CSV table of C-alpha atoms in Angstrom, one decimal:
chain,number,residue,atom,x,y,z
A,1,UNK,CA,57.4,66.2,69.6
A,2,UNK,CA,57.2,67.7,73.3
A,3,UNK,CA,56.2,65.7,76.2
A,4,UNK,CA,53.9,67.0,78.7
A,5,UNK,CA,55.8,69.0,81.2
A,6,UNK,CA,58.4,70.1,79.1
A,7,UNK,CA,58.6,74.0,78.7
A,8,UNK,CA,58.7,75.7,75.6
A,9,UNK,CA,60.4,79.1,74.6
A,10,UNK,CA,57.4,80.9,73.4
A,11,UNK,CA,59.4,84.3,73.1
A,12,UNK,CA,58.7,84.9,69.5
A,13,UNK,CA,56.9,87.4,67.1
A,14,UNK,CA,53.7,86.2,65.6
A,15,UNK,CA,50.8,88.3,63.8
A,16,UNK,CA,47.5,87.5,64.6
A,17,UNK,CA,44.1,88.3,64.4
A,18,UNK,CA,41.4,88.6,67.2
A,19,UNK,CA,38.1,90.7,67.0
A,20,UNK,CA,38.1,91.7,63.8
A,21,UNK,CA,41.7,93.4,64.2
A,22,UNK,CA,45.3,92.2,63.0
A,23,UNK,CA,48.0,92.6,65.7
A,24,UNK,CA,51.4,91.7,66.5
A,25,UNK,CA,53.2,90.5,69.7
A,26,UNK,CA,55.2,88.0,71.4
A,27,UNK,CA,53.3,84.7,71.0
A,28,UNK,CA,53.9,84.3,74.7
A,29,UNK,CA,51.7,87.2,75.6
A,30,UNK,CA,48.7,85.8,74.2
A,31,UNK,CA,49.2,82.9,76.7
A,32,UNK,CA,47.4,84.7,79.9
A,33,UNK,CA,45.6,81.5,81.1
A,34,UNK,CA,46.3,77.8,80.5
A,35,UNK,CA,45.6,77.6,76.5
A,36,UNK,CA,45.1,75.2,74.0
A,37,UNK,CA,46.7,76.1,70.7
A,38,UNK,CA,45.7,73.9,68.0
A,39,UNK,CA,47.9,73.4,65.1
A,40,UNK,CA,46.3,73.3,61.3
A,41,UNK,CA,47.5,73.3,57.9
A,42,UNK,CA,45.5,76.0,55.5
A,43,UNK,CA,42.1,78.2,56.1
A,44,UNK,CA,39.4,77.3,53.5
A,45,UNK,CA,39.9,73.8,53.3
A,46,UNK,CA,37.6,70.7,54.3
A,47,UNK,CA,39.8,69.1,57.5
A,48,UNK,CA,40.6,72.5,58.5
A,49,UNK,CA,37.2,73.9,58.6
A,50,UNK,CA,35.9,71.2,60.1
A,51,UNK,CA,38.5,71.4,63.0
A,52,UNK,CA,37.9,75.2,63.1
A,53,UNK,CA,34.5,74.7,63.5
A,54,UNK,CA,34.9,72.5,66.3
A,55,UNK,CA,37.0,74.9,68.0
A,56,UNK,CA,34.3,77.5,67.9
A,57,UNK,CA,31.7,75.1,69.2
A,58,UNK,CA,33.4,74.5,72.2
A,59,UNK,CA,35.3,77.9,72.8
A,60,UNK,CA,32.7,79.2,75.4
A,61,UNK,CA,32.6,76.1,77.4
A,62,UNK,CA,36.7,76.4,77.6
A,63,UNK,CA,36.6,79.4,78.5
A,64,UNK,CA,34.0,79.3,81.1
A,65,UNK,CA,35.7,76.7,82.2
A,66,UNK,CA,39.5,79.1,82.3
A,67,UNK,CA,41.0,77.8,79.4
A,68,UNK,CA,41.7,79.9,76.3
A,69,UNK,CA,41.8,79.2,72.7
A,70,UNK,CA,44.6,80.0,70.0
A,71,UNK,CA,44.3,78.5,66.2
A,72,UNK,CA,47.6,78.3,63.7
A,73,UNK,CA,48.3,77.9,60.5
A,74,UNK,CA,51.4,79.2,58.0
A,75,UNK,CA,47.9,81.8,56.6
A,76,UNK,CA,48.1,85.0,56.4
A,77,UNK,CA,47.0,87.6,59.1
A,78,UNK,CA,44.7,89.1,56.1
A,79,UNK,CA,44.1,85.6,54.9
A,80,UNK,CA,42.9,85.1,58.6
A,81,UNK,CA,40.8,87.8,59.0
A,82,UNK,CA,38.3,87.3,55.8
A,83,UNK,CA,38.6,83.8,57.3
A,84,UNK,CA,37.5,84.6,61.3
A,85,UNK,CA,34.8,86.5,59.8
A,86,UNK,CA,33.3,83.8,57.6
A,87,UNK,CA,32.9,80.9,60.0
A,88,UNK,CA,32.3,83.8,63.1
A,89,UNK,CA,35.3,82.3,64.7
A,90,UNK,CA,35.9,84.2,68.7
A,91,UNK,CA,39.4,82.9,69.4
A,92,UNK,CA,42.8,84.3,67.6
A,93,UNK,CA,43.8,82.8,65.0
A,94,UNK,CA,47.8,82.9,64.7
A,95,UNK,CA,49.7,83.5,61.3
A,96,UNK,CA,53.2,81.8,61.6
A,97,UNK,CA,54.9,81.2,58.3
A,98,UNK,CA,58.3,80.4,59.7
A,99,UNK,CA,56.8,77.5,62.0
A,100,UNK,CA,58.3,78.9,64.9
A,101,UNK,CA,55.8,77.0,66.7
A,102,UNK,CA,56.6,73.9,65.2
A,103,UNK,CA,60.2,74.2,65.8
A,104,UNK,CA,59.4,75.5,69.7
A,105,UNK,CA,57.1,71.8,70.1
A,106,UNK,CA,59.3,69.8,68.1
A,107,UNK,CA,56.3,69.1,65.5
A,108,UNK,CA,58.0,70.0,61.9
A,109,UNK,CA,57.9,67.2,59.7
A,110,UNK,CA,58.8,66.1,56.5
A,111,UNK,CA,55.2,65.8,54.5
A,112,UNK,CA,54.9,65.0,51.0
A,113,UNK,CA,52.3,66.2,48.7
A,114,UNK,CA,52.1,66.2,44.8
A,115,UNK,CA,55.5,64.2,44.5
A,116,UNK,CA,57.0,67.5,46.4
A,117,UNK,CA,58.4,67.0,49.9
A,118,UNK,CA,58.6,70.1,52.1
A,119,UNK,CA,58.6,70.6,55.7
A,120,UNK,CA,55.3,71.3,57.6
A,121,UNK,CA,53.6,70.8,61.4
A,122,UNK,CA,51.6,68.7,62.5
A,123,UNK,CA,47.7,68.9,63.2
A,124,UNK,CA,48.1,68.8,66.4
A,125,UNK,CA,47.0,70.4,70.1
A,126,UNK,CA,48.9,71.2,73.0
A,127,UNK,CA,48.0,73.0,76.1
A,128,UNK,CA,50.1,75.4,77.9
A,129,UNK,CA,50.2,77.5,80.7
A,130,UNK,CA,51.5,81.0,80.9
A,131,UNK,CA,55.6,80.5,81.1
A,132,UNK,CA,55.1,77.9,78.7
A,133,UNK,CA,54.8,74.9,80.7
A,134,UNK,CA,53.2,71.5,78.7
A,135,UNK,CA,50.1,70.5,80.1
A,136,UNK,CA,48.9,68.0,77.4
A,137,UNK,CA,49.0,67.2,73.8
A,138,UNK,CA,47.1,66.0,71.4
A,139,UNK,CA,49.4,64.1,68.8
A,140,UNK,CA,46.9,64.0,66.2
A,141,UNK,CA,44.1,66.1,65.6
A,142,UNK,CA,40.6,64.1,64.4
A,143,UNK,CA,38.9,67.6,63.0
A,144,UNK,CA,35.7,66.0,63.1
A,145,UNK,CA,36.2,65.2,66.6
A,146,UNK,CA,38.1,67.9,67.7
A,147,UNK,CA,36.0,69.2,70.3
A,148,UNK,CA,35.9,66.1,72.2
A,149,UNK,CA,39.3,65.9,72.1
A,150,UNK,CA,39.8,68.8,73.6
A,151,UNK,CA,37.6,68.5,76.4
A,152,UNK,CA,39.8,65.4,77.4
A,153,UNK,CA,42.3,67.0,76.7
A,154,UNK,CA,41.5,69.8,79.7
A,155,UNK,CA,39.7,67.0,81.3
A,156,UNK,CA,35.9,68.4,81.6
């Protein structure tokens, strides 16, 4: 996994959907301010929704505070959108199939599920500055929790 103060190559194509609209663009130019992007596995599922929800609850407070918000999971940009629109979700939410993220933060892992083993992320959070500078990471994500993590994360 990255270390804080590494820099990452963020220079690659993502879809993504922000109010109500799917778009396209370098995943680098959605990081305008420092940003926390947190990492998770599938939409409409229990640890996922929970950490989703979290995010929402404290996305005004992070941004008030200069910080912005990016969600990712392998989903869908449509997938994404019925999704943003269920839980009323105000941040992007980034669709990266490929894990380029993963592979750009070090974080793809071998998981096993149903006697399969594949390669996935981890739930995790890092923040980063425009350029693509580390600022912190959170290893592992506690979904319930994930709020408070993040605030000590941006230390507020």
């Amino acid at each position: 996994m990255i270390d804080v103060n590494d820099t990452i190559d963020l220079n690659f194509p993502v879809r993504f959907v922000e109010n109500g609209e799917k778009r396209e663009a370098s995943f680098s130019e959605l990081i305008t301010r420092p940003t926390v992007v947190s990492v998770y596995m599938r939409n409409n599922t229990s640890s996922c929704d929970k950490q989703a929800k979290q995010l929402q609850v404290i996305a005004k407070e992070l941004d008030t505070a200069g910080f912005g918000i990016i969600a990712l999971s392998k989903d869908t940009p449509g997938s994404h959108l019925k999704y943003a629109s269920k839980h009323e979700l105000s941040f992007p939410l980034v669709s990266d199939p490929e894990h380029a993220f993963a592979k750009a933060t070090q974080s793809l892992v071998e998981k096993k599920m149903y006697g399969k083993t594949f390669l996935g992320p981890t739930r995790s959070a890092y923040l980063i500055e425009p350029g693509g500078k580390v600022l912190g990471v959170v290893e592992k994500v506690d979904s319930a929790a994930h709020g408070q993590q993040l605030r000590e994360l941006v230390g507020s």
